[in-house]
Short mmCIF file of C-alpha atoms in Angstrom, two decimals:
data_model
loop_
_atom_site.label_atom_id
_atom_site.label_comp_id
_atom_site.label_asym_id
_atom_site.label_seq_id
_atom_site.Cartn_x
_atom_site.Cartn_y
_atom_site.Cartn_z
CA MET O 1 19.51 -32.03 6.97
CA PHE O 2 18.87 -31.18 10.90
CA LEU O 3 16.26 -28.35 9.45
CA LEU O 4 14.11 -30.48 7.80
CA ARG O 5 13.80 -33.34 10.52
CA HIS O 6 12.77 -30.55 12.61
CA PHE O 7 10.25 -29.32 9.74
CA SER O 8 9.09 -32.77 9.61
CA ILE O 9 7.79 -32.77 12.99
CA LEU O 10 6.91 -29.06 13.00
CA SER O 11 4.54 -30.10 10.59
CA LEU O 12 2.87 -32.83 11.95
CA ALA O 13 2.17 -30.84 14.95
CA CYS O 14 0.29 -28.51 13.44
CA VAL O 15 -1.62 -30.35 11.13
CA ALA O 16 -3.83 -31.72 14.01
CA LEU O 17 -4.45 -28.26 15.35
CA LEU O 18 -6.00 -26.96 12.47
CA ALA O 19 -9.63 -25.49 13.45
CA LYS O 20 -12.26 -23.10 12.41
CA ILE O 21 -12.40 -21.03 15.38
CA TYR O 22 -9.87 -21.59 17.84
CA THR O 23 -10.45 -21.81 21.54
CA TYR O 24 -8.34 -19.87 24.36
CA GLU O 25 -6.70 -23.24 25.34
CA GLU O 26 -5.97 -23.72 21.46
CA LEU O 27 -4.80 -20.05 20.87
CA LYS O 28 -2.86 -19.43 24.41
CA ASN O 29 0.43 -20.83 23.32
CA GLU O 30 0.61 -20.08 19.55
CA PRO O 31 3.53 -17.67 19.00
CA LYS O 32 2.70 -13.50 18.15
CA SER O 33 1.67 -13.28 14.20
CA LEU O 34 -0.75 -12.05 12.01
CA ALA O 35 -2.65 -15.29 12.16
CA LYS O 36 -2.54 -15.17 15.88
CA ASP O 37 -4.56 -11.69 15.49
CA TYR O 38 -7.31 -12.94 13.40
CA TYR O 39 -8.00 -16.01 15.31
CA ILE O 40 -8.26 -14.09 18.64
CA ASN O 41 -10.77 -11.68 16.65
CA ARG O 42 -12.38 -14.07 15.56
CA LEU O 43 -13.09 -15.98 19.34
CA ILE O 44 -14.16 -12.44 20.38
CA ASN O 45 -17.08 -11.90 17.55
CA GLU O 46 -18.21 -15.66 17.42
CA GLY O 47 -16.85 -17.48 19.92
CA SER O 48 -16.83 -18.41 23.80
CA TYR O 49 -14.26 -16.96 26.31
CA THR O 50 -14.29 -15.23 29.51
CA LYS O 51 -12.49 -11.47 30.04
CA GLU O 52 -9.91 -13.03 31.84
CA GLN O 53 -8.78 -15.30 29.14
CA ILE O 54 -9.16 -12.14 26.68
CA ALA O 55 -6.82 -10.18 29.12
CA GLU O 56 -4.36 -13.08 28.82
CA LEU O 57 -4.56 -12.73 24.77
CA SER O 58 -4.37 -9.26 24.94
CA ARG O 59 -0.74 -9.54 25.42
CA ASP O 60 0.17 -11.20 22.62
CA VAL O 61 -1.40 -9.29 19.72
CA PHE O 62 1.33 -8.94 17.32
CA ARG O 63 -0.25 -5.50 15.63
CA LYS O 64 -1.40 -3.02 18.05
CA SER O 65 -3.30 -1.01 15.82
CA GLY O 66 -5.19 -3.95 13.97
CA LEU O 67 -9.00 -4.97 14.01
CA VAL O 68 -8.17 -6.97 17.20
CA GLN O 69 -7.12 -4.44 19.21
CA LYS O 70 -10.38 -2.74 18.79
CA SER O 71 -12.69 -6.13 19.72
CA ILE O 72 -10.62 -6.51 22.76
CA ASN O 73 -11.39 -2.97 23.74
CA LYS O 74 -14.81 -3.66 23.46
CA ILE O 75 -14.24 -6.54 25.91
CA LEU O 76 -11.97 -4.12 28.10
CA PRO O 77 -12.64 -0.85 27.42
CA PRO O 78 -9.16 0.96 27.62
CA LYS O 79 -9.03 3.69 30.90
CA ALA O 80 -9.53 7.08 29.56
CA ALA O 81 -6.50 9.22 30.57
CA PRO O 82 -7.44 11.89 32.79
CA SER O 83 -7.80 15.38 31.79
CA LYS O 84 -5.06 17.72 32.75
CA CYS O 85 -6.94 20.52 32.43
CA PRO O 86 -10.71 19.36 33.10
CA GLY O 87 -13.33 22.31 31.60
CA ILE O 88 -10.84 24.51 30.18
CA ASN O 89 -12.12 25.79 26.41
CA ALA O 90 -11.51 28.41 23.96
CA SER O 91 -14.09 30.85 25.71
CA ASN O 92 -12.49 30.45 29.31
CA ILE O 93 -8.81 29.37 28.49
CA THR O 94 -7.07 32.82 29.42
CA SER O 95 -8.56 32.10 33.08
CA ALA O 96 -6.40 28.41 33.29
CA SER O 97 -2.94 27.72 34.91
CA LEU O 98 -0.23 28.66 32.63
CA ALA O 99 0.50 25.24 32.49
CA CYS O 100 -3.01 24.57 30.93
CA GLN O 101 -2.97 27.55 28.82
CA ASN O 102 0.78 26.03 27.35
CA LEU O 103 -0.97 22.39 26.81
CA LEU O 104 -4.09 23.45 25.21
CA THR O 105 -2.72 26.03 22.78
CA THR O 106 -2.27 23.62 19.82
CA MET O 107 -2.53 25.10 16.34
CA SER O 108 -5.71 23.57 15.88
CA PHE O 109 -7.14 24.88 18.74
CA SER O 110 -5.04 28.40 19.07
CA LEU O 111 -6.58 29.52 15.29
CA LYS O 112 -10.04 28.78 17.27
CA LEU O 113 -9.19 31.89 19.09
CA ASP O 114 -9.87 35.41 18.33
CA ASN O 115 -6.83 37.84 18.17
CA LYS O 116 -7.70 39.40 21.18
CA THR O 117 -7.12 36.24 22.89
CA ARG O 118 -4.19 35.18 21.58
CA GLU O 119 -2.74 37.85 22.32
CA ILE O 120 -3.53 37.93 26.29
CA LEU O 121 -2.23 34.14 26.21
CA ALA O 122 0.86 35.18 24.25
CA ALA O 123 1.41 37.91 27.14
CA ASN O 124 0.97 35.35 30.07
CA LEU O 125 2.85 32.82 28.28
CA ALA O 126 5.82 35.39 27.53
CA ALA O 127 8.32 34.70 30.11
CA THR O 128 7.60 30.88 30.86
CA ASN O 129 6.90 29.68 27.07
CA PRO O 130 8.50 32.54 24.88
CA GLU O 131 8.36 30.22 21.80
CA LYS O 132 4.52 29.59 21.97
CA ALA O 133 4.30 33.51 23.01
CA ARG O 134 5.76 33.76 19.52
CA ILE O 135 3.45 31.39 17.71
CA LEU O 136 0.25 33.06 19.10
CA ARG O 137 1.45 36.13 18.34
CA THR O 138 2.44 35.10 15.08
CA LEU O 139 -1.11 33.69 14.37
CA ASN O 140 -2.32 37.43 14.34
CA GLU O 141 -0.31 38.46 11.64
CA PRO O 142 -2.10 39.40 8.59
CA ASN O 143 -0.37 36.03 6.70
CA PRO O 144 1.07 34.03 9.42
CA ALA O 145 1.93 31.44 6.90
CA LEU O 146 4.60 34.01 5.29
CA SER O 147 5.51 35.32 8.39
CA PHE O 148 6.30 31.47 9.91
CA ALA O 149 8.46 31.11 6.85
CA ASN O 150 10.45 34.39 7.04
CA ALA O 151 10.98 33.60 10.71
CA ASN O 152 12.52 30.03 8.75
CA ASP O 153 10.14 27.82 10.91
CA ALA O 154 9.48 24.71 8.97
CA LYS O 155 7.98 23.10 12.03
CA SER O 156 5.23 25.78 12.86
CA PHE O 157 4.26 26.21 8.83
CA LEU O 158 3.94 22.76 8.43
CA GLU O 159 1.31 22.53 11.65
CA LEU O 160 -0.30 25.88 10.33
CA PHE O 161 -1.00 24.48 6.97
CA ASN O 162 -2.44 21.06 8.53
CA ALA O 163 -4.82 22.77 10.47
CA SER O 164 -6.12 25.46 8.06
CA SER O 165 -9.20 25.03 6.23
CA PRO O 166 -9.01 24.63 2.48
CA GLN O 167 -10.04 28.05 1.87
CA SER O 168 -7.33 29.56 4.49
CA LYS O 169 -4.84 27.26 2.76
CA SER O 170 -5.83 28.66 -0.76
CA ALA O 171 -5.83 32.16 1.27
CA LEU O 172 -2.17 31.93 3.14
CA PHE O 173 -0.09 29.57 1.45
CA SER O 174 -0.17 30.89 -1.85
CA VAL O 175 2.09 33.38 -1.97
CA ASN O 176 5.58 32.85 -3.01
CA PHE O 177 8.33 31.65 -0.14
CA GLU O 178 11.90 31.81 -0.50
CA ALA O 179 13.72 28.46 -1.75
CA ASN O 180 15.95 28.39 1.37
CA PHE O 181 12.98 27.69 3.38
CA MET O 182 11.27 25.36 0.62
CA ASN O 183 14.53 23.01 1.18
CA LYS O 184 14.22 23.60 4.88
CA LEU O 185 10.65 22.55 4.43
CA TYR O 186 11.15 19.41 2.75
CA MET O 187 13.45 18.13 5.46
CA GLN O 188 10.80 18.64 8.32
CA LYS O 189 8.48 15.45 9.07
CA GLY O 190 5.37 15.45 8.06
CA PHE O 191 6.13 16.93 4.60
CA THR O 192 6.03 14.09 2.33
CA ASN O 193 2.03 13.83 3.60
CA LEU O 194 1.98 16.97 2.88
CA LEU O 195 3.37 16.62 -0.72
CA ASN O 196 1.35 13.17 -1.37
CA ASP O 197 -1.70 15.12 -0.78
CA VAL O 198 -1.12 18.36 -2.86
CA VAL O 199 0.34 16.49 -5.44
CA PHE O 200 -1.77 13.27 -6.27
CA ASN O 201 -4.90 15.33 -5.73
CA LYS O 202 -3.75 18.55 -7.50
CA LYS O 203 -4.57 20.95 -4.65
CA TYR O 204 -3.87 24.23 -3.95
CA GLU O 205 -1.42 25.14 -7.23
CA GLY O 206 -0.13 28.58 -5.63
CA PHE O 207 1.56 26.62 -3.23
CA ARG O 208 2.58 23.66 -5.57
CA ARG O 209 4.16 26.54 -7.26
CA ASN O 210 6.49 26.81 -4.41
CA LEU O 211 7.64 22.97 -4.95
CA LEU O 212 9.24 24.04 -7.65
CA SER O 213 12.17 25.72 -6.17
CA ILE O 214 13.02 22.91 -3.59
CA ASP O 215 16.77 21.82 -4.94
CA PRO O 216 16.62 18.71 -6.43
CA ALA O 217 20.03 17.56 -4.46
CA VAL O 218 17.78 17.55 -0.91
CA THR O 219 15.56 15.32 -2.09
CA GLU O 220 15.24 11.64 -2.85
CA LYS O 221 13.78 8.64 -3.67
CA SER O 222 9.78 8.92 -3.63
CA ASP O 223 9.82 12.56 -2.38
CA ALA O 224 11.91 13.61 -5.46
CA PHE O 225 9.73 11.27 -7.75
CA THR O 226 6.68 13.16 -6.33
CA LEU O 227 7.81 16.36 -6.94
CA GLY O 228 8.51 15.55 -10.39
CA LEU O 229 5.15 14.94 -11.38
CA ASN O 230 4.38 18.13 -9.58
CA ALA O 231 6.45 19.46 -11.81
CA ILE O 232 4.96 17.93 -14.68
CA LEU O 233 1.40 18.97 -13.66
CA LEU O 234 2.91 22.65 -13.95
CA GLY O 235 4.38 22.70 -17.19
CA LYS O 236 7.77 22.65 -15.80
CA ASN O 237 9.67 19.93 -17.39
CA ASP O 238 13.40 20.60 -17.23
CA VAL O 239 12.47 20.91 -13.63
CA ALA O 240 10.63 17.55 -13.44
CA PHE O 241 13.16 15.80 -15.59
CA SER O 242 15.92 16.88 -12.42
CA PHE O 243 14.03 15.63 -9.78
CA PHE O 244 13.23 12.64 -12.06
CA THR O 245 16.88 12.11 -12.53
CA ARG O 246 17.55 12.00 -8.90
CA ALA O 247 14.52 9.71 -7.98
CA LYS O 248 16.81 7.28 -10.30
CA ASN O 249 20.11 8.05 -8.30
CA THR O 250 18.26 7.55 -5.10
CA PHE O 251 15.39 4.46 -5.47
CA ASP O 252 16.61 1.52 -4.32
CA ARG O 253 14.73 -1.28 -6.33
CA ALA O 254 14.95 -1.90 -10.05
CA TRP O 255 11.07 -1.00 -10.43
CA GLN O 256 11.40 2.45 -9.35
CA ARG O 257 14.46 3.17 -11.36
CA ASP O 258 12.86 1.94 -14.46
CA ASN O 259 9.92 4.08 -13.93
CA ALA O 260 12.22 7.48 -13.11
CA THR O 261 13.95 6.14 -16.37
CA PHE O 262 11.51 6.41 -18.36
CA TRP O 263 10.12 9.91 -17.27
CA GLN O 264 13.33 10.67 -18.05
CA TYR O 265 12.55 9.06 -21.68
CA GLU O 266 8.81 10.86 -22.03
CA LEU O 267 10.45 13.97 -21.22
CA SER O 268 13.28 14.40 -23.16
CA GLY O 269 12.64 12.11 -25.89
CA ASP O 270 16.00 10.50 -26.39
CA GLU O 271 15.78 6.65 -26.56
CA SER O 272 19.00 6.00 -24.86
CA PHE O 273 16.42 5.47 -22.05
CA LEU O 274 14.41 3.32 -23.95
CA LYS O 275 17.21 1.33 -24.64
CA GLU O 276 18.43 1.23 -21.26
CA LEU O 277 14.86 0.30 -19.91
CA SER O 278 15.12 -2.63 -22.53
CA ALA O 279 17.75 -3.96 -20.97
CA SER O 280 16.01 -3.91 -17.62
CA LYS O 281 16.28 -7.37 -16.11
CA ASP O 282 13.15 -6.40 -13.98
CA ALA O 283 9.65 -7.35 -15.19
CA ASN O 284 7.62 -4.05 -14.55
CA ILE O 285 5.49 -2.22 -17.09
CA TYR O 286 8.11 0.37 -18.30
CA SER O 287 10.69 -2.51 -19.13
CA LEU O 288 7.97 -4.27 -20.88
CA TYR O 289 6.93 -1.23 -23.07
CA ALA O 290 10.20 -0.39 -23.92
CA ARG O 291 10.71 -4.17 -24.99
CA ASP O 292 7.80 -2.89 -26.97
CA LEU O 293 9.08 -0.22 -28.94
CA VAL O 294 13.05 -0.82 -29.50
CA GLY O 295 13.17 -4.49 -28.88
CA GLY O 296 15.41 -6.07 -26.30
CA GLU O 297 16.26 -9.45 -24.99
CA PRO O 298 13.66 -11.25 -23.25
CA LEU O 299 13.14 -11.07 -19.66
CA GLU O 300 13.99 -13.61 -17.81
CA VAL O 301 11.48 -15.28 -15.50
CA ILE O 302 11.40 -18.72 -14.11
CA VAL O 303 8.14 -21.06 -14.40
CA PRO O 304 8.93 -24.20 -12.01
CA ARG O 305 6.39 -27.37 -13.45
CA PRO O 306 6.36 -29.31 -10.52
CA SER O 307 5.01 -33.07 -11.39
CA LYS O 308 3.88 -33.98 -7.77
CA GLN O 309 0.71 -32.57 -6.83
CA ASN O 310 0.62 -32.54 -2.85
CA ILE O 311 2.97 -32.20 -0.18
CA GLU O 312 3.31 -34.70 2.51
CA ASN O 313 2.79 -34.13 6.14
CA PHE O 314 1.89 -30.41 5.79
CA ASP O 315 -0.97 -28.27 5.70
CA VAL O 316 -1.08 -25.91 3.18
CA SER O 317 -3.83 -23.81 4.25
CA ASP O 318 -2.78 -23.61 7.91
CA PRO O 319 -1.73 -20.27 8.95
CA PHE O 320 0.09 -20.99 11.54
CA LEU O 321 1.83 -23.63 10.10
CA TRP O 322 3.44 -21.35 7.49
CA ASN O 323 4.05 -18.50 9.63
CA LYS O 324 6.17 -20.68 12.45
CA THR O 325 7.47 -22.38 8.73
CA THR O 326 8.91 -18.92 8.07
CA THR O 327 9.98 -18.03 11.35
CA LEU O 328 12.51 -21.18 11.27
CA ALA O 329 14.19 -20.09 8.03
CA LYS O 330 15.31 -16.75 9.22
CA ASP O 331 18.62 -17.94 9.85
CA MET O 332 18.98 -20.01 6.78
CA ASN O 333 21.70 -19.42 4.23
CA ALA O 334 21.67 -19.50 0.77
CA THR O 335 22.40 -23.48 0.32
CA GLN O 336 20.03 -24.27 3.12
CA ALA O 337 17.16 -21.91 1.96
CA SER O 338 17.35 -23.84 -1.21
CA GLU O 339 17.55 -27.23 0.20
CA PHE O 340 14.44 -26.39 2.25
CA ALA O 341 12.95 -25.26 -0.85
CA MET O 342 12.16 -28.56 -2.34
CA ARG O 343 10.74 -29.77 0.06
CA PHE O 344 7.97 -27.70 -1.19
CA TYR O 345 8.23 -28.25 -4.96
CA THR O 346 4.57 -29.69 -5.38
CA ASN O 347 1.85 -28.15 -7.33
CA GLU O 348 -0.10 -27.37 -3.89
CA SER O 349 2.82 -26.04 -2.51
CA ILE O 350 4.61 -24.16 -5.17
CA GLY O 351 4.48 -20.76 -3.39
CA ALA O 352 6.48 -22.08 -0.57
CA TYR O 353 9.19 -23.59 -2.88
CA ALA O 354 9.18 -19.67 -4.82
CA TYR O 355 9.26 -18.17 -1.23
CA PHE O 356 12.28 -20.11 -0.06
CA MET O 357 13.94 -19.88 -3.73
CA GLN O 358 13.50 -16.34 -3.53
CA LYS O 359 15.11 -16.03 -0.09
CA ALA O 360 18.30 -18.25 -1.33
CA HIS O 361 18.93 -15.86 -4.12
CA GLY O 362 18.17 -12.50 -2.75
CA TRP O 363 15.12 -12.04 -4.26
CA GLU O 364 16.53 -11.16 -7.53
CA LYS O 365 14.75 -13.83 -9.47
CA GLN O 366 11.76 -13.65 -11.04
CA TYR O 367 9.32 -16.50 -10.04
CA PHE O 368 5.82 -16.45 -12.36
CA LEU O 369 4.00 -19.77 -10.49
CA MET O 370 1.51 -21.17 -12.52
CA PRO O 371 -0.37 -24.00 -10.42
CA SER O 372 -3.41 -26.02 -11.89
CA SER O 373 -6.39 -26.07 -10.39
CA PRO O 374 -9.84 -27.47 -11.26
CA GLU O 375 -11.19 -24.03 -11.00
CA LEU O 376 -8.77 -22.78 -13.51
CA GLU O 377 -10.32 -25.34 -16.40
CA GLY O 378 -11.79 -24.25 -19.18
CA ILE O 379 -11.97 -20.81 -18.45
CA SER O 380 -10.61 -18.01 -21.30
CA THR O 381 -6.80 -17.38 -21.56
CA GLU O 382 -7.61 -14.19 -20.19
CA ARG O 383 -9.48 -14.99 -17.04
CA LYS O 384 -6.34 -17.67 -16.28
CA SER O 385 -3.77 -14.81 -16.85
CA MET O 386 -5.77 -12.01 -15.10
CA ILE O 387 -6.22 -14.88 -11.78
CA TYR O 388 -2.57 -15.94 -11.72
CA ALA O 389 -1.27 -12.09 -11.99
CA LEU O 390 -3.64 -11.20 -8.91
CA ALA O 391 -2.50 -13.97 -7.18
CA ARG O 392 1.01 -13.45 -7.41
CA GLN O 393 0.72 -10.30 -6.27
CA GLU O 394 -1.65 -10.67 -3.56
CA SER O 395 0.03 -13.63 -2.14
CA LEU O 396 3.20 -15.12 -3.86
CA PHE O 397 0.54 -18.00 -4.47
CA ILE O 398 1.39 -18.74 -1.01
CA PRO O 399 -2.49 -20.20 0.67
CA SER O 400 -2.51 -19.79 4.21
CA VAL O 401 -1.34 -15.52 3.83
CA VAL O 402 -3.13 -13.69 6.74
CA SER O 403 -2.93 -9.73 6.02
CA THR O 404 -2.72 -7.13 8.20
CA SER O 405 -6.45 -6.06 7.65
CA TYR O 406 -7.36 -9.74 7.91
CA ALA O 407 -7.20 -10.67 4.13
CA LEU O 408 -7.48 -14.51 3.75
CA GLY O 409 -5.71 -16.95 1.62
CA MET O 410 -3.79 -17.02 -1.88
CA MET O 411 -6.53 -14.30 -3.46
CA GLN O 412 -6.85 -12.36 -0.59
CA PHE O 413 -10.64 -11.64 0.66
CA MET O 414 -12.13 -9.71 3.49
CA PRO O 415 -13.92 -11.74 5.67
CA PHE O 416 -17.22 -9.80 4.87
CA LEU O 417 -16.84 -10.26 1.01
CA ALA O 418 -15.99 -13.55 1.62
CA ASN O 419 -18.89 -14.51 3.28
CA ALA O 420 -21.07 -12.74 1.11
CA ILE O 421 -19.98 -14.82 -1.92
CA GLY O 422 -19.87 -17.93 -0.11
CA LYS O 423 -22.89 -17.95 1.73
CA LYS O 424 -24.92 -15.65 -0.50
CA GLU O 425 -23.89 -16.42 -3.84
CA LEU O 426 -22.42 -19.19 -4.58
CA LYS O 427 -24.63 -20.71 -1.80
CA ILE O 428 -21.95 -23.01 -0.76
CA PRO O 429 -22.89 -25.32 2.12
CA ASN O 430 -21.29 -24.88 5.51
CA PHE O 431 -19.08 -22.69 4.37
CA ASP O 432 -16.72 -20.79 7.11
CA GLN O 433 -14.46 -18.05 5.68
CA ASP O 434 -11.37 -19.74 6.52
CA ASP O 435 -12.09 -21.99 3.46
CA LEU O 436 -10.24 -19.24 1.48
CA PHE O 437 -6.71 -20.84 2.52
CA LYS O 438 -7.86 -23.77 0.42
CA THR O 439 -6.21 -23.07 -3.25
CA ASP O 440 -9.49 -24.35 -5.07
CA VAL O 441 -11.86 -22.13 -2.95
CA ALA O 442 -9.70 -18.73 -3.56
CA PHE O 443 -9.47 -19.62 -6.98
CA LYS O 444 -13.24 -19.76 -7.42
CA PHE O 445 -13.83 -17.07 -5.65
CA ALA O 446 -11.20 -15.36 -7.70
CA ASN O 447 -13.37 -16.02 -10.46
CA HIS O 448 -16.54 -15.24 -9.15
CA HIS O 449 -15.57 -11.69 -8.58
CA LEU O 450 -14.17 -11.43 -11.86
CA ASN O 451 -17.12 -12.15 -13.44
CA TYR O 452 -18.97 -9.01 -11.32
CA LEU O 453 -15.76 -6.78 -12.20
CA ASP O 454 -15.97 -7.61 -15.84
CA LYS O 455 -19.46 -6.32 -16.37
CA PHE O 456 -18.14 -2.70 -15.59
CA LEU O 457 -14.16 -2.67 -16.41
CA TYR O 458 -12.75 -4.33 -19.31
CA HIS O 459 -9.52 -3.08 -19.15
CA PRO O 460 -6.88 -5.51 -16.67
CA LEU O 461 -5.31 -2.10 -15.11
CA PHE O 462 -9.25 -1.15 -14.03
CA THR O 463 -9.80 -4.20 -12.83
CA ALA O 464 -7.08 -4.67 -10.91
CA TYR O 465 -7.45 -1.07 -9.34
CA ALA O 466 -11.01 -2.43 -8.21
CA TYR O 467 -9.82 -6.09 -7.17
CA ASN O 468 -7.06 -3.79 -4.34
CA GLY O 469 -9.34 -0.33 -4.11
CA GLY O 470 -12.89 -1.74 -4.79
CA ILE O 471 -15.14 -0.81 -7.94
CA GLY O 472 -16.54 2.31 -5.93
CA PHE O 473 -13.03 3.68 -5.95
CA THR O 474 -11.87 2.77 -9.19
CA LYS O 475 -15.23 4.26 -10.72
CA LYS O 476 -14.31 7.70 -9.08
CA VAL O 477 -11.11 7.93 -10.31
CA ILE O 478 -11.25 6.82 -13.96
CA THR O 479 -14.63 9.31 -14.57
CA ARG O 480 -12.63 12.15 -13.06
CA ASP O 481 -12.26 15.00 -15.71
CA ASP O 482 -8.46 15.04 -15.80
CA MET O 483 -7.93 11.01 -15.60
CA PHE O 484 -7.27 8.72 -18.42
CA ASN O 485 -8.03 11.46 -21.14
CA GLU O 486 -6.37 12.06 -24.75
CA GLY O 487 -3.51 14.29 -23.84
CA LYS O 488 0.15 14.67 -24.02
CA PHE O 489 1.94 12.47 -21.62
CA GLU O 490 -1.42 10.11 -21.32
CA PRO O 491 -1.89 7.84 -20.35
CA PHE O 492 1.33 7.81 -18.60
CA LEU O 493 0.50 10.52 -16.33
CA SER O 494 -2.82 9.28 -15.07
CA ILE O 495 -0.96 6.16 -13.64
CA GLU O 496 0.68 7.86 -11.85
CA LEU O 497 -1.52 9.93 -10.39
CA VAL O 498 -3.89 7.56 -8.93
CA PRO O 499 -4.44 9.20 -5.34
CA VAL O 500 -4.46 5.92 -3.01
CA ALA O 501 0.06 4.92 -3.27
CA GLU O 502 -1.33 1.30 -2.56
CA THR O 503 -3.68 0.74 -5.30
CA ARG O 504 -1.42 2.69 -7.69
CA ASN O 505 1.36 0.26 -7.33
CA TYR O 506 -0.19 -2.26 -7.16
CA GLY O 507 -2.02 -2.11 -10.44
CA LYS O 508 1.53 -1.61 -12.36
CA LYS O 509 2.41 -4.77 -10.95
CA VAL O 510 -0.86 -6.41 -11.75
CA LEU O 511 -0.97 -5.27 -15.41
CA ALA O 512 2.89 -6.48 -15.79
CA ASN O 513 1.92 -10.04 -13.95
CA TYR O 514 -0.87 -9.86 -16.80
CA VAL O 515 1.12 -9.35 -19.98
CA ILE O 516 4.21 -11.88 -18.60
CA TYR O 517 1.08 -14.39 -17.85
CA MET O 518 -0.50 -13.83 -21.72
CA ALA O 519 2.55 -15.01 -23.12
CA LEU O 520 3.04 -17.61 -21.03
CA ASN O 521 -0.47 -18.87 -21.80
CA GLY O 522 -0.01 -18.89 -25.69
CA SER O 523 -1.85 -15.56 -25.98
CA SER O 524 0.92 -12.43 -26.33
CA ILE O 525 -0.45 -9.29 -26.21
CA LYS O 526 1.30 -6.14 -26.25
CA ILE O 527 1.56 -3.77 -23.55
CA SER O 528 1.70 -0.83 -24.90
CA GLN O 529 -1.64 -1.65 -27.01
CA LEU O 530 -3.46 -1.98 -23.29
CA PHE O 531 -1.58 1.60 -22.69
CA GLU O 532 -3.32 3.11 -26.13
CA ASN O 533 -6.96 1.67 -24.77
CA LEU O 534 -6.71 3.15 -21.37
CA THR O 535 -7.90 6.60 -23.00
CA LYS O 536 -10.42 4.87 -25.15
CA PRO O 537 -13.63 4.45 -22.91
CA ALA O 538 -15.19 1.81 -24.95
CA LEU O 539 -12.74 -0.26 -24.82
CA THR O 540 -12.01 -0.15 -20.84
CA ASP O 541 -15.05 0.65 -19.04
CA LYS O 542 -18.67 0.86 -19.14
CA PHE O 543 -18.71 4.20 -16.49
CA ARG O 544 -17.45 6.64 -19.19
CA ASN O 545 -19.89 5.34 -21.94
#
């Protein structure tokens, strides 16, 4: 009861504060949050302020690497750190102090030097910095990558790889390295970035063959999974199976374990893996596909259907209020969270209801929300299902969400796109980007944007890619000669090799959502048919026809 009374006071206080562009006075006492970052950014770019006010607000930035910090830096330029070695470059490095010679000879700098200069520097540093001298002399050897590997120096090996040109990488790293060294390289900080780059972009095949020798037992989770994909690309299915098994045994999330189980099935043909997938309680593309093939119990999903339209004394479009509400609820136990959730059991606040019910149940329940809106009336089942599928992934149907990149509202439109659509395309009078915090406006914009995407893309997976990563990115991916064509393991291998992890996983989740929402809207579609269509350009997109 205390929580509910406290909550009521909080909601009434916050409703009065909602504005388009907050002033310094309105912002200064708000707690740190992405919402505050967003509104500080709006104030700097659209409002009135003094430098002193921005200096004070800068102390409250929630995400220092965000857009707001760039805006602050334009008003209050950070002081450049003084150079410790001014005027020293590759042409005069040998005449610098020993401290500067050691400081400046990073891997990328050292690669710009000729052999003679590197040897002079190595001799100069041998007594005070023998490790740096060793690295410099190694760079003078015929194949420094092999030399670093033979010395078991994974750190320098990785630095050399990252600093080398594509041509040098092909020449230096396409040799065989010992398995023990590859195991050590796997453990080196920064290896995951290297792995993702070479596998998802299918680069440096000669080097990638060395990844096959890594012991699956030293790997885990997404790295093990990516090593499995690499093995498939290199035709080593037995090695791939071992990596996927390791990934499955170390993944924390059910959908990831199901992903690995699917590849165990694909590689082995053992239907026991399909049956295992068909029994999964997680709603993902692989558990749905297995049910298509071998049947199984229907997935358990929860579809709340509140009869009440509006919540009292709570503005669902206020991002500050939502931030304060979630903060208030952080320490709730399951019973308190369930009771708190009932406060939100209305059509306009159903996202908050599901959020707190998920908290109460440890995020194990699967809520598929279907809020009504005038903007969803009279549209096709496919379009309504797609909008719901996107909203579930974008925001969990929370109207006032602000992302790290300041995408806004339930359908997560970036401000530049929101303004282009609202002012130029839909010509909404007095439109402001904060209108995206209103559910009906968010649905209207999503429907409008999907009208545009549907001119080029006819498949929900490709539409999801474009909604998240942009239509240019999607065109680039699907028109590659090695993606979404007929072939072994297709289209599943292409789905795994979309080069941006966020978009790759986003597409998988939205596709699963879409299939489930189609069923909930009374128009079932088999995911197996959607997979089959992916290698038929006439059924999926305009770009490949």
